[in-house]
Structure formats: C-alpha cells, structure tokens
CSV table of C-alpha atoms in Angstrom, one decimal:
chain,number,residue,atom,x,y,z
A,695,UNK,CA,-124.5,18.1,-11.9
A,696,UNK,CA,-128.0,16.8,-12.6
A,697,UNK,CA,-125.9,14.0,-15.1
A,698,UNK,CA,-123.3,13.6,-12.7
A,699,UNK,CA,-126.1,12.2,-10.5
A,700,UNK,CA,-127.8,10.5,-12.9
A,701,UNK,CA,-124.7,8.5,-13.6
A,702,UNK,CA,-124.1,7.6,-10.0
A,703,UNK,CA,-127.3,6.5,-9.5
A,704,UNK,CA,-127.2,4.1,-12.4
A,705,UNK,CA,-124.6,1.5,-10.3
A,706,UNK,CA,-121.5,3.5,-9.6
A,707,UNK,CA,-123.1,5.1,-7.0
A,708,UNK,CA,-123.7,1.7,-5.1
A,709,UNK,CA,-120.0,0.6,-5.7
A,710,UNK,CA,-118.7,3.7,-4.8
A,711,UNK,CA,-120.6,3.0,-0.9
A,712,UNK,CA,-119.6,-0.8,-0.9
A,713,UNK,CA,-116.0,0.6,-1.2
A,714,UNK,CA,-116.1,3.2,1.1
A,715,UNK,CA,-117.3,0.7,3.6
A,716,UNK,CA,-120.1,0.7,6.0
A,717,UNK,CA,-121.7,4.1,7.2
A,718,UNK,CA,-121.4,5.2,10.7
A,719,UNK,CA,-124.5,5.8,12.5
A,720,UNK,CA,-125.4,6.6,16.0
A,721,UNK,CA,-125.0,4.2,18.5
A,722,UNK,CA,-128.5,2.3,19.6
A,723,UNK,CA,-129.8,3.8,22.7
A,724,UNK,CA,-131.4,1.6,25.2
A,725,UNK,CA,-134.6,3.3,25.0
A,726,UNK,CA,-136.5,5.9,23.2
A,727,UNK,CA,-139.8,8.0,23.1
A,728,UNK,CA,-140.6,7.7,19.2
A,729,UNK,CA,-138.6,5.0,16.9
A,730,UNK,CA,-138.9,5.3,13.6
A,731,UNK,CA,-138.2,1.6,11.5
A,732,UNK,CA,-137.0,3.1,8.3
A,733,UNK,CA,-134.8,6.1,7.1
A,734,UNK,CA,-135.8,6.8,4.0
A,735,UNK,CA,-138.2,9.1,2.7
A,736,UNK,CA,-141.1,8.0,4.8
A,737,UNK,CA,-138.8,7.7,8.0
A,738,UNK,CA,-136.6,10.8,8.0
A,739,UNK,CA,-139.3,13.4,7.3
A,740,UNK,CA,-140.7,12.0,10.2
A,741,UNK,CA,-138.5,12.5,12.5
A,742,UNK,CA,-137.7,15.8,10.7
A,743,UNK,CA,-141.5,17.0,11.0
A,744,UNK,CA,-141.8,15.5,14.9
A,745,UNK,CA,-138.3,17.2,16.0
A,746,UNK,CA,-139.2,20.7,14.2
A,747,UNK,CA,-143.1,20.4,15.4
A,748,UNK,CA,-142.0,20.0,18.8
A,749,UNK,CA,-139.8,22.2,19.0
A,750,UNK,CA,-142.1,24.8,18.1
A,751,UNK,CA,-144.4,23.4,21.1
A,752,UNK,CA,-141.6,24.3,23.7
A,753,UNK,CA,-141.2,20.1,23.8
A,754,UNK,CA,-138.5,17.7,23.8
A,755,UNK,CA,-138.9,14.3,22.4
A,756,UNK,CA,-135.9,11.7,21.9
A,757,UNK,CA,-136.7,10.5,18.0
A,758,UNK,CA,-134.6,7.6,17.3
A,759,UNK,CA,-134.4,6.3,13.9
A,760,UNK,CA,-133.2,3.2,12.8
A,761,UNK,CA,-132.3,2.0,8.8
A,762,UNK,CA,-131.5,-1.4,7.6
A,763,UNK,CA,-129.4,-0.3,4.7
A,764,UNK,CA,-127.2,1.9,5.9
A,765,UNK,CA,-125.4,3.3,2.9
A,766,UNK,CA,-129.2,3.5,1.0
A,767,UNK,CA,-127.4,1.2,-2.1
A,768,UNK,CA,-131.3,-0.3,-2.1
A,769,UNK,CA,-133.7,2.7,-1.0
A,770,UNK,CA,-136.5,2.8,-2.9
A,771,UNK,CA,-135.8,6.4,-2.4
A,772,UNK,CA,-132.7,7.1,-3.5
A,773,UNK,CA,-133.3,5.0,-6.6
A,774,UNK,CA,-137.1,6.7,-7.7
A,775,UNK,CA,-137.1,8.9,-10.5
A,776,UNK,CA,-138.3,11.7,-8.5
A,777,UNK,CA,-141.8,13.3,-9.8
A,778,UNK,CA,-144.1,15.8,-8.4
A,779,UNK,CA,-147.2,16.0,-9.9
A,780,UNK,CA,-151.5,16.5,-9.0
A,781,UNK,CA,-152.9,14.3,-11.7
A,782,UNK,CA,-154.5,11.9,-8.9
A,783,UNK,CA,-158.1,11.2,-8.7
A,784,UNK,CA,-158.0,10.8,-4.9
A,785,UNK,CA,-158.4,14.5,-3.1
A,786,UNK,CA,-155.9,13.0,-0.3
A,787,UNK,CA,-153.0,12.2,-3.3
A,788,UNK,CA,-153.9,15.6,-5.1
A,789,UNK,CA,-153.2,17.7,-1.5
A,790,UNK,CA,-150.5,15.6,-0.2
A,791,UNK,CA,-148.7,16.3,-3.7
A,792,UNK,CA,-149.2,20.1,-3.6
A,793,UNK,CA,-148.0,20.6,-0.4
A,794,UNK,CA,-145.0,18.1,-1.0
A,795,UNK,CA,-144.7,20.7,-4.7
A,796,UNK,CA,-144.5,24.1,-1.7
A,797,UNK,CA,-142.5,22.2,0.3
A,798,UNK,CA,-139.8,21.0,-2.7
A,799,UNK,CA,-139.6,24.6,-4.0
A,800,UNK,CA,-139.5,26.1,-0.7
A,801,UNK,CA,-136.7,23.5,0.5
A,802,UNK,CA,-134.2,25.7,1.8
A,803,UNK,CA,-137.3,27.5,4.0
A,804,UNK,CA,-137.2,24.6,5.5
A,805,UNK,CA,-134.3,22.6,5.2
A,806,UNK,CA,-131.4,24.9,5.6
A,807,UNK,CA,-129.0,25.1,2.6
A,808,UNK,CA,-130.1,22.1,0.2
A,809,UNK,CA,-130.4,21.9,-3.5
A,810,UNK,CA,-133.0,19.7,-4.6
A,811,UNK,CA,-132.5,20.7,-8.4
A,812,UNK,CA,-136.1,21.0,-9.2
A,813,UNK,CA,-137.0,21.2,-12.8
A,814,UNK,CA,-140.5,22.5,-13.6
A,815,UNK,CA,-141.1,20.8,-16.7
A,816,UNK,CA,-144.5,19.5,-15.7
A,817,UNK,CA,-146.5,16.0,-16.4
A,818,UNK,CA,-148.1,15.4,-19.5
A,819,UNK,CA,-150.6,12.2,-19.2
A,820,UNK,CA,-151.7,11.3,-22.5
A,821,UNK,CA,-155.5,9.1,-22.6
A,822,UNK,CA,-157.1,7.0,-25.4
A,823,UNK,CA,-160.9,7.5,-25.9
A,824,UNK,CA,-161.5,4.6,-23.3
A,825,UNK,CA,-159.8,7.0,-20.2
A,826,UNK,CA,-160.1,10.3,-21.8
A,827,UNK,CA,-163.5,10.8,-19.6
A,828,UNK,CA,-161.4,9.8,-16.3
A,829,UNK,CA,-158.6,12.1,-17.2
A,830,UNK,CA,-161.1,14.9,-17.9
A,831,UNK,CA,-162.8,14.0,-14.9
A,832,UNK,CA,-159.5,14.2,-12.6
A,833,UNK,CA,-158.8,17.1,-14.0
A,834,UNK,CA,-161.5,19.0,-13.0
A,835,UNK,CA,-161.0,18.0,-9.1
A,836,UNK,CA,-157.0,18.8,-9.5
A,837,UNK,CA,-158.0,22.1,-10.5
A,838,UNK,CA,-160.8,22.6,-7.9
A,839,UNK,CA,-158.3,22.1,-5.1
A,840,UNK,CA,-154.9,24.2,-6.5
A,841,UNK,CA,-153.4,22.0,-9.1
A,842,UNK,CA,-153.1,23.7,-12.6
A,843,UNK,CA,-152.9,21.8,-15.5
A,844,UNK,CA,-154.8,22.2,-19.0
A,845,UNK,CA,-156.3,19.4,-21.6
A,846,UNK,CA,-155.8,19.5,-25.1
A,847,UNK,CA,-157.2,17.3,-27.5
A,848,UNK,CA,-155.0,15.4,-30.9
A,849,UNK,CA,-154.2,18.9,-32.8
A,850,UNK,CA,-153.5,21.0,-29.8
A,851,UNK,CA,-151.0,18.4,-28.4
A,852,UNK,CA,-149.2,18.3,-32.2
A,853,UNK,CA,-148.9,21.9,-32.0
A,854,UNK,CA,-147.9,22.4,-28.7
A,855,UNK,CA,-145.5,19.3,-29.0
A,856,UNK,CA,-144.6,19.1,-32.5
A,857,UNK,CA,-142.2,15.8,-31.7
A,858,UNK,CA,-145.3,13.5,-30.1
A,859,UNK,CA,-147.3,10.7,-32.4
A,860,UNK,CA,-151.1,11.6,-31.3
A,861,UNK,CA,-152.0,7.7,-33.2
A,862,UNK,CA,-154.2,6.5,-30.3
A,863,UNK,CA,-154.7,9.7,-28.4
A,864,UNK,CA,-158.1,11.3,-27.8
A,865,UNK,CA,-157.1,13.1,-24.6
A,866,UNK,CA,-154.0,14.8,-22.6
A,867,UNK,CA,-153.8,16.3,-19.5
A,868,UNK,CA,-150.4,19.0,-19.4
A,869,UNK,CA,-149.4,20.2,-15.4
A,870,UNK,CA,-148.3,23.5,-16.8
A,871,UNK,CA,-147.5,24.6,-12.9
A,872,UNK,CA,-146.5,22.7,-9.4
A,873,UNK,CA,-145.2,19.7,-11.3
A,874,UNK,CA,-141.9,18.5,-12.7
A,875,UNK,CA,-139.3,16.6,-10.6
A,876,UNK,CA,-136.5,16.9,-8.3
A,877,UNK,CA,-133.4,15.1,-6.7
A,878,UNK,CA,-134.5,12.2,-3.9
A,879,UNK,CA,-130.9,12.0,-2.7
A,880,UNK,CA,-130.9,15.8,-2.0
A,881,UNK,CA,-134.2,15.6,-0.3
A,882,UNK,CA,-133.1,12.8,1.9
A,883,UNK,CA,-130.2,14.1,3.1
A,884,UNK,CA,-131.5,17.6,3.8
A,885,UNK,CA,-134.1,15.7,5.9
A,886,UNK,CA,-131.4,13.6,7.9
A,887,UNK,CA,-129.3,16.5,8.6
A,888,UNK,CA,-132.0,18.9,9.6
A,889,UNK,CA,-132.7,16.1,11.5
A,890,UNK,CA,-129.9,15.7,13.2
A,891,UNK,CA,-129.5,19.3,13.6
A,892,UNK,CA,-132.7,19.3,15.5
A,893,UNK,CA,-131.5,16.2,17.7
A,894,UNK,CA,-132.6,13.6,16.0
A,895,UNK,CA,-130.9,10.1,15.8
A,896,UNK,CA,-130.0,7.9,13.2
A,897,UNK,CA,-128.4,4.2,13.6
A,898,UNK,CA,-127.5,1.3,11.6
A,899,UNK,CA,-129.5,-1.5,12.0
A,900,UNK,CA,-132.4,-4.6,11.2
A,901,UNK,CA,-135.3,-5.1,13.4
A,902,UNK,CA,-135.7,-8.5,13.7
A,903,UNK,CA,-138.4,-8.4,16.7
A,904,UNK,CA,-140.6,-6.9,19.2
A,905,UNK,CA,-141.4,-7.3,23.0
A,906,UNK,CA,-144.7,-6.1,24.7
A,907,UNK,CA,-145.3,-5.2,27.7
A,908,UNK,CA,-147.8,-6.6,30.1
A,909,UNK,CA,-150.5,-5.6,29.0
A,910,UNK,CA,-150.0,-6.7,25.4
A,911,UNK,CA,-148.6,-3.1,23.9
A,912,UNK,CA,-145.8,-2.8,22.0
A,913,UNK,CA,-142.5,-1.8,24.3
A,914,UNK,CA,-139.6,-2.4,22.3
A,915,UNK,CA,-137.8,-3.5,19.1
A,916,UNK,CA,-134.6,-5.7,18.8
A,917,UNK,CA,-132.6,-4.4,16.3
A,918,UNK,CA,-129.0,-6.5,15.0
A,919,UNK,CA,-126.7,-3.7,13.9
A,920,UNK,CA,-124.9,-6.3,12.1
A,921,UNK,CA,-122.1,-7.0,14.9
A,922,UNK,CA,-123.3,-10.4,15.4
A,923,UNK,CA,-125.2,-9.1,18.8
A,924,UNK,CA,-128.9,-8.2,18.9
A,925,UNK,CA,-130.2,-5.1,21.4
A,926,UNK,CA,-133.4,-4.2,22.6
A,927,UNK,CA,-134.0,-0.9,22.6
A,928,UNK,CA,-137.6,0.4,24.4
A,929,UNK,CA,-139.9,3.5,23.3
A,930,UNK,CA,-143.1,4.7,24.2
A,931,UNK,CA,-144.5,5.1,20.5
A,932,UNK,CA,-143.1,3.4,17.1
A,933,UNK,CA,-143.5,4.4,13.5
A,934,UNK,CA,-143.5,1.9,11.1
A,935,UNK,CA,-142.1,3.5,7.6
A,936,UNK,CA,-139.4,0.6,6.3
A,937,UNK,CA,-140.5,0.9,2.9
A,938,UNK,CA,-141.2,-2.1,0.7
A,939,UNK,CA,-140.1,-4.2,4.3
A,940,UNK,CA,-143.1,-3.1,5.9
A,941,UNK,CA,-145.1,-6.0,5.6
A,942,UNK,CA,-142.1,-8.0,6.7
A,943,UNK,CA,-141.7,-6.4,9.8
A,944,UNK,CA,-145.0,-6.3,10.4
A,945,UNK,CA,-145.1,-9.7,11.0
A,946,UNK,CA,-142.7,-9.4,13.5
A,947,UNK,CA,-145.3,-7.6,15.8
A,948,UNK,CA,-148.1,-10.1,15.1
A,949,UNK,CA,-150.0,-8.0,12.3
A,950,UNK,CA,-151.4,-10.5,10.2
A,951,UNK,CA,-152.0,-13.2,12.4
A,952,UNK,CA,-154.6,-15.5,11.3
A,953,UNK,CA,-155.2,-17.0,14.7
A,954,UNK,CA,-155.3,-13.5,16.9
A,955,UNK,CA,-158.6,-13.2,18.3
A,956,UNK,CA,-158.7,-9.6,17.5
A,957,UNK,CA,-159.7,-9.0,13.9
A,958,UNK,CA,-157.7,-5.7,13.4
A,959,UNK,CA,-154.5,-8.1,14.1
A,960,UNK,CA,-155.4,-10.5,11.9
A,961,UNK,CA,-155.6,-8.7,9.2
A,962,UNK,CA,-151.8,-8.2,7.4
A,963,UNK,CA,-150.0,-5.1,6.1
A,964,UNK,CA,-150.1,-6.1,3.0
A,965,UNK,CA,-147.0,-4.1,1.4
A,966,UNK,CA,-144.5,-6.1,-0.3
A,967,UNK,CA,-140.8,-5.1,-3.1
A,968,UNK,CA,-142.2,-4.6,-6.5
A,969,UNK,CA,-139.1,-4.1,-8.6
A,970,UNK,CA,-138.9,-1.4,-11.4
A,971,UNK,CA,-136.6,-0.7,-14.0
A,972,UNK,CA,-135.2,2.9,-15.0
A,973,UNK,CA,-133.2,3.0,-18.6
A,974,UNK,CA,-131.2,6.0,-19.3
A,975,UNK,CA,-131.0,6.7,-23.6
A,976,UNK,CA,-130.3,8.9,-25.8
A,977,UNK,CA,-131.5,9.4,-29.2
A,978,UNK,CA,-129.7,11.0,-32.8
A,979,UNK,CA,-133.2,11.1,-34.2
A,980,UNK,CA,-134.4,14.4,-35.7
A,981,UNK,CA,-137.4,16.4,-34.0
A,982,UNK,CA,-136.1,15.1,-30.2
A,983,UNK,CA,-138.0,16.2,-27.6
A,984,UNK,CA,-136.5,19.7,-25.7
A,985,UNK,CA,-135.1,20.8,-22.8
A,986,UNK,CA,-138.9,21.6,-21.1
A,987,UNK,CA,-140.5,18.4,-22.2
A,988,UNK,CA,-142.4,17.4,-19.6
A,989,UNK,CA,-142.6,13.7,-18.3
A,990,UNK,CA,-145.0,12.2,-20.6
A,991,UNK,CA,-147.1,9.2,-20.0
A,992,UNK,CA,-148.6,7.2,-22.8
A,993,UNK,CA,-152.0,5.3,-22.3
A,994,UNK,CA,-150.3,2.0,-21.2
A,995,UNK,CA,-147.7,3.4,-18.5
A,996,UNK,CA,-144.7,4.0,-20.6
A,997,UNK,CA,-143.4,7.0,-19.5
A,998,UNK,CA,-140.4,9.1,-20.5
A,999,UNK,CA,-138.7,12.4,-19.5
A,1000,UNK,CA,-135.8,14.6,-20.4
A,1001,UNK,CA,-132.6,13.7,-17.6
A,1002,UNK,CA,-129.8,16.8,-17.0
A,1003,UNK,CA,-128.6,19.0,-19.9
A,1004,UNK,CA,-126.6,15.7,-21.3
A,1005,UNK,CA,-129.2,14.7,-24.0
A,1006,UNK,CA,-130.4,11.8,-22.0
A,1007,UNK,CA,-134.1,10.5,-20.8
A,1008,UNK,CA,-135.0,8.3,-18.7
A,1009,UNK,CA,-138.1,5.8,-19.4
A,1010,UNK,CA,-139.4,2.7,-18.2
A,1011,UNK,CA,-142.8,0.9,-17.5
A,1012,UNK,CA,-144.7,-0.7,-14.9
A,1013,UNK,CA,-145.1,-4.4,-15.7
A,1014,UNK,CA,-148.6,-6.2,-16.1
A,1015,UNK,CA,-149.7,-8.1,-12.6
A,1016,UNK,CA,-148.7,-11.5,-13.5
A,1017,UNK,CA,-145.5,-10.3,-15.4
A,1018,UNK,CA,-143.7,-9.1,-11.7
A,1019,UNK,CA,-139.9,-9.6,-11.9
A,1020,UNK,CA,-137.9,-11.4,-8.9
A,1021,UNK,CA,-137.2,-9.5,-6.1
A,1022,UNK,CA,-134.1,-11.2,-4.7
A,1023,UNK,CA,-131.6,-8.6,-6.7
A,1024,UNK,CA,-131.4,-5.7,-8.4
A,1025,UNK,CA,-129.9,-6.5,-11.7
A,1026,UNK,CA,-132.0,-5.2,-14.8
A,1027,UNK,CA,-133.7,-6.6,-17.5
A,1028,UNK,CA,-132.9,-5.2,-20.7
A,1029,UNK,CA,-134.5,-7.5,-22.8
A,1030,UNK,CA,-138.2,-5.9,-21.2
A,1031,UNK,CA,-136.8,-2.4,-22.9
A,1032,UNK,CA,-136.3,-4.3,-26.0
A,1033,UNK,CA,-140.2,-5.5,-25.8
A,1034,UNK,CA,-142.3,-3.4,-23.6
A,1035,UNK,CA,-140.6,0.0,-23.2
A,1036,UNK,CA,-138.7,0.4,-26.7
A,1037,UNK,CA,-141.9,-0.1,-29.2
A,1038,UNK,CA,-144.0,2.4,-27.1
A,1039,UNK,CA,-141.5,5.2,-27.1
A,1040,UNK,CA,-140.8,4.7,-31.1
A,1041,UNK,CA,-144.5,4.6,-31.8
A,1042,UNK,CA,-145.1,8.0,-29.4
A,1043,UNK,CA,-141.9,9.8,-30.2
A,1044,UNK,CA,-140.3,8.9,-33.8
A,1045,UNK,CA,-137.1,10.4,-32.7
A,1046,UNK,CA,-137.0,7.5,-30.5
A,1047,UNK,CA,-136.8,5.1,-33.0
A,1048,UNK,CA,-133.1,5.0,-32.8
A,1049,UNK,CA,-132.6,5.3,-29.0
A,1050,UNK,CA,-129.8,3.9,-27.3
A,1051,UNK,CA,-129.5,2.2,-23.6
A,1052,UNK,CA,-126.5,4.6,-22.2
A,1053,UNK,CA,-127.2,3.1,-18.5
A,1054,UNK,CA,-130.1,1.7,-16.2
A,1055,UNK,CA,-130.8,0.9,-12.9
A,1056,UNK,CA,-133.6,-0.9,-10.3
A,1057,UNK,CA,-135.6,-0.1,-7.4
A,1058,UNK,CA,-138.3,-1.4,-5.2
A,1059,UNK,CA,-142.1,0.1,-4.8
A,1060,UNK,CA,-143.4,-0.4,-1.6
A,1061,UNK,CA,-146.6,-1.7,-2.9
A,1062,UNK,CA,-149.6,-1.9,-1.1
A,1063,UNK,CA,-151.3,-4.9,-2.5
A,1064,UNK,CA,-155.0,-4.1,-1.4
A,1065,UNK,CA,-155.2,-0.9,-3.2
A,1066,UNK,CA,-152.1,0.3,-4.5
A,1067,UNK,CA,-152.3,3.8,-2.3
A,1068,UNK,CA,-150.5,5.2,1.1
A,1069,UNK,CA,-151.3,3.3,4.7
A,1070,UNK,CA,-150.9,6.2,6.8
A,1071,UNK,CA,-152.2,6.5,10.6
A,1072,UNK,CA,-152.8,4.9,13.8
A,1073,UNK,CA,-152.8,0.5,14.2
A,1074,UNK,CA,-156.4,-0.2,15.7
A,1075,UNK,CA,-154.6,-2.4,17.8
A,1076,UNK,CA,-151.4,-0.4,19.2
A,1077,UNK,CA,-152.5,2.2,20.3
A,1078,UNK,CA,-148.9,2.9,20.3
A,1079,UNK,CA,-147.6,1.7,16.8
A,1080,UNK,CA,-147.9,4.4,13.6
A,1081,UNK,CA,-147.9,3.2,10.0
A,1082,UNK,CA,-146.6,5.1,6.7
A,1083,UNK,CA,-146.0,3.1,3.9
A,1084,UNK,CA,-147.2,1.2,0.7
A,1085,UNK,CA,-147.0,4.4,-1.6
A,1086,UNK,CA,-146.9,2.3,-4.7
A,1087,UNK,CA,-144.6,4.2,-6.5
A,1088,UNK,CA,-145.6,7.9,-5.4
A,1089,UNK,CA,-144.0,8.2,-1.9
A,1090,UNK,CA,-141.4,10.3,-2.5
A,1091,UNK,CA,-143.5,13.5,-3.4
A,1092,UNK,CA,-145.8,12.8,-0.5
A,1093,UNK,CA,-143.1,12.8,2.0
A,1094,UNK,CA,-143.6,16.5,3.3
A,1095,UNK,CA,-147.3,15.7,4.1
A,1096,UNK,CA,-146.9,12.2,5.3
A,1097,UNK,CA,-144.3,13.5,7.8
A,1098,UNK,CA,-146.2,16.2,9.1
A,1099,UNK,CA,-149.2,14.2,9.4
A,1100,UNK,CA,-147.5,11.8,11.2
A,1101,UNK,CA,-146.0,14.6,13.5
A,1102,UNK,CA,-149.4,15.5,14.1
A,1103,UNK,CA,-150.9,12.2,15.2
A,1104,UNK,CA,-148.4,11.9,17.8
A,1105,UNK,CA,-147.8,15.3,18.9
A,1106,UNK,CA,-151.4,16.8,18.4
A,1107,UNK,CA,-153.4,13.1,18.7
A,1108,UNK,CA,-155.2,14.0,15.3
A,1109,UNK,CA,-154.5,15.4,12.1
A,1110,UNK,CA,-154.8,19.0,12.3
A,1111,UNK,CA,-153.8,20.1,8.6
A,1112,UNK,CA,-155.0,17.1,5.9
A,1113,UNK,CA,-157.1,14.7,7.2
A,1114,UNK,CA,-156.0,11.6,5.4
A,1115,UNK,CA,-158.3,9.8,8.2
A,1116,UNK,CA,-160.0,7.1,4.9
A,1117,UNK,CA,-156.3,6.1,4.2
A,1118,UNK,CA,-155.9,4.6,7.5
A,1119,UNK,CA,-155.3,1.0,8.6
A,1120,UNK,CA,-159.0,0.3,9.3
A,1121,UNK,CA,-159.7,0.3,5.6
A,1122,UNK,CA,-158.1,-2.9,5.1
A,1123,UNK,CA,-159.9,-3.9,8.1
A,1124,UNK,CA,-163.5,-3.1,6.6
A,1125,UNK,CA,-162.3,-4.1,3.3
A,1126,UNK,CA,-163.2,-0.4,1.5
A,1127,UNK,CA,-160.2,0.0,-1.0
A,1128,UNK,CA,-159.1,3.6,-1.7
A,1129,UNK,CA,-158.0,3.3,-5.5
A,1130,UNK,CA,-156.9,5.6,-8.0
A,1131,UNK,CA,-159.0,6.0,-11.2
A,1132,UNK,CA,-155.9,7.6,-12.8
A,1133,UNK,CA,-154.8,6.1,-16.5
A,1134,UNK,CA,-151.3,5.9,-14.9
C-alpha cells in the first residue's frame, strides 16, 4: 500500500484528480464565526481542534473552511515526505513535534478509523566536526524535554550501520524513539472528515479580498469559487493558514503596507513557495540500506530514507539561497539529482553508487523568509485575524499542536498547553528572529 501511494504521489495521483474532475465542496455560506483560508494541514486541524475543543466546552461555533485547490494536486501537504522527528534546537519545535509523534500514533484516539502508516524507523542526522558541538548540544535539550535519541561517534555509526561512509563525519545524532514518518494524505483526510463529522465546513474556493468594518477590523473575505462570480462571506474571527499563499493573501488585508501608519501593518508576512524536489530510486548495489534505516541526513542537507517494502528511497536536497528554482510549475529537475543529490548519496552510501530515478515529484515550502520557523498567533493589528504558517518545510508534524494552539487562542484567549507566545507575529515586528541552530 505504502508503494501504492508512493506511486500516486509521484504524478498519477494529480492526473488521476484532473480526470475525475473538480471536487465538490460545501457551498459558501454567507457568513461565518471562524474562517479558516487554507485546508491543508495547517487549516483542517484547525478546524478539527476548534470543532472537538468546543464541543467539549458545551459550545457551538460555525467553522467554515475554505481551499484554493480543491483536489490538493499542489498541497504542500499532500506532496511532503512526511517526517516526525525532535532534533530541533528551538524548545517550541522540539514540543510541538512530540506531541504531533502522540498524536500520529494515537491517530485513531483521535481521529476515528484512519491509517496513517507510521513507520518508526527514526532520524539519523549525521554532523562534521564544524556542527558536531550543535548536534551535541541539541541533543541534550531534546532529551531534557522527552525526545530520545543517542550520539555515536565514526566507529559506533559503522557498526551500528554497516552500509554508511563515516568520510567527513565526526558526529551523529540516532532518534531511536518518537521519530520516523507517516502518510500526509492519511492525516489530512482523517482531519477533514473528523471535521466534518464534528460540523465543520469545507468549500472550494480563492480569496481574492477582504472588507472591514467600520471601525477598521476585518469582517469578511470574498472568495471566487471558480464560477466566474465572487461572494462575500462575513465571520467574526479568521485564521490565516494557506500555506506557501500566505504572504499573498496577506496582502490582500493590507499586511505589509509600507504607507499604513501603524507599524505592525506595515510590516509583511513574509512567507513565500519554495519548490522541492522528491526522487524515488532504487539501487542493485551490495550492502543496501534495510528495512529500519532511518532517514538519514548528511552534513549538507541530502537526505535519504527507505519508501514501502518495494526497495525504493526517497532523497532529495534543499538548494543553496541563491540556487531557488521557479515557482510557476511543478515539473522536476533531474539534472539537480544528477549534480547535487546523486554525488552525496554515492559518497555516504556506496550502494548508492548505482541508483536509479524510478519516479519524482515537487512541492512547495511555505517558507518564512525572516527566519525560516512557524508564525503562529494573534495579528497585533486584528484583533480578529489568526496566523499559522511559514513552517519551512516541518509543518506537517507540527499540525496537531499548531491546531490545538490555535483552538486555544480563540476558544480560551491564550495558550493554555504550549506556549509558543516568541513565535508570534510581533517577532517580525521587533525584528528578533527565532532560528534553528540545527545542521539540517
């Protein structure tokens, strides 16, 4: 099954939804007390998280959600590749990802009958002697607040890995507990129907603009559904999760105007597509990595992992800053396997010497620009208007505690479980970047 998907995911999947036509969704409402702008990961725990929450509080709240691609052919995630893992160096990304581990494993707890294939094959993050005191160093916080992993040094990683190259290597860090990866689709869908199953609606549609009210707060969104005939539809509190669009709708409201007298709505979201490529290979070389390798990362960024029971992994490698791809399609590159993926895998794994591309596919980051982590939180200028988005690459994990936390904000006016309070809009405000000292 795990191949099956694998497959789909590489471009049949995307054919197979432009054939089958365009998805129904709910029809638009004319108003609404929470809209959501987005339904992927981001949007639909969201509305999952604010439907179950106040439910428990004996409330009821109309949670309207609204997705420009309605099939998901370009979700950012539908197309990830999936990880779970602790090896952050920010204590917001290390408890976010441990409760979005409980939550994965515990799915059916509390999603109802879904399969999210989780394979506990762990992370293994492999450091030269430049990062191996920041790996070290992480390590000892991911510990210190539930995460389990181990380091080994060059002859404990040969001996526990007997396929890996250690030329280069001073340090790695091996999750040997709450990290591997799962199946996004699966997770996605058991949100939207648990969702819906709570009350929850979903529609088809773009938002293309705002109105405010008279006293300059946000009052409603006019979404095209792609009929040719725009609709307003009015709320009394908005969450802004559309992904790698976020910035671009953003705009819409007025965030980022240069000229606004206010200086929180002059500054922009800055979250804009970064495209990444995923290629699927397999290998005849001798001494090939096992069913429980775990996703390994080598000191530049290439990473690899075992895919399904086919003989397949899946690799690929965030390009440098100025090397960005377009982001007006999603067709792939090959020829950046051929010289930025390909020589790292042959020089880490021999085996791979002799890889083959059997399939490959693109998707977008939503990537924060000013520090590469999650917005989550409040607009210090809506009052009305919550943001979750520019995950950079490690939404999808997240999504369990980013939904909840946004829950809480609305429902509770605070966050009553993490407080991810420094990743909030006012840092880009006050110009105090959260970012990672991870190797990754």
């Amino acid at each position: 099954m795990m191949c099956l998907r694998r497959v789909l995911r590489s471009g049949a999947l995307r054919q197979l939804r432009s054939l089958s036509g365009k998805p129904q969704g709910d029809a638009l409402p004319q108003s609404c007390e929470v809209l959501i702008i987005g339904g992927g990961g981001m949007g639909a725990s969201s509305a999952f998280w604010l439907k179950s929450r106040a439910l428990q509080l004996g409330r009821k709240l109309n949670v309207l959600v609204v997705e420009r691609d309605a099939g998901y052919t370009s979700a950012s995630t539908v197309l990830s590749v999936g990880g779970v893992r602790q090896q952050f160096s920010l204590a917001e990304n290390i408890e976010m990802s441990l409760f979005g581990y409980n939550f994965v494993v515990n799915g059916s707890e509390h999603l109802g009958d879904v399969d999210l294939c989780y394979q506990p094959n762990g992370y293994l993050i492999l450091a030269s002697e430049k990062g191996a005191h920041i790996l070290a160093q992480n390590s000892k916080l991911q510990n210190k607040l539930g995460a389990r992993n181990e380091l080994l040094g060059p002859e404990a990683l040969r001996q526990r890995f007997p396929w890996l190259s250690t030329d280069g290597v001073e340090l790695g860090c091996h999750g040997i507990d709450k990290e591997g990866w799962f199946d996004p689709w699966a997770l996605l869908m058991g949100y939207k129907k648990k969702a819906r199953a709570l009350g929850a609606h979903f529609a088809n549609g773009s938002v293309v603009g705002f109105e405010w009210n008279d006293s300059g707060a946000l009052s409603g969104a006019v979404v095209d559904d792609g009929d040719g005939v725009q609709r307003t539809v009015k709320f009394d509190t908005c969450v802004l999760a559309a992904g790698a669009y976020s910035g671009q709708v953003a705009r819409l409201a007025g965030i980022g105007d240069k000229g606004a007298k206010e200086a929180s709505l002059s500054v922009p979201l800055p979250v804009e597509p970064r495209k990444r490529y995923v290629y699927v290979v397999s290998t005849q070389g001798r001494n090939c990595p096992g069913l429980a390798t775990p996703l390994t990362v080598d000191p530049n960024g290439t990473y690899f992992r075992r895919d399904g029971l086919c003989g397949n992994f899946l690799c690929g490698r965030s390009p440098n800053e100025d090397e960005e791809p377009e982001c007006e399609t999603l067709d792939v590159d090959h020829g950046y396997f051929e010289s930025d993926v390909w020589p790292t895998l042959a020089n880490r794994v021999p085996a791979f010497e002799s890889v083959k591309i059997q399939s490959s596919w693109a998707g977008f980051y939503d990537h924060n620009t000013f520090d590469a982590n999650g917005i989550i939180g409040r607009h210090p200028h809506y009052s009305n208007l919550f943001i979750a988005t520019g995950f950079s690459g490690h939404g999808i994990q997240q999504t369990p505690a980013v939904g909840r936390a946004i829950s809480e904000l609305i429902l509770d006016g605070k966050f009553t479980t993490l407080d991810l309070s420094r990743l909030g809009f006012e840092r880009l405000v006050n110009q105090q970047p959260m970012h990672e000292m991870n190797i990754v």
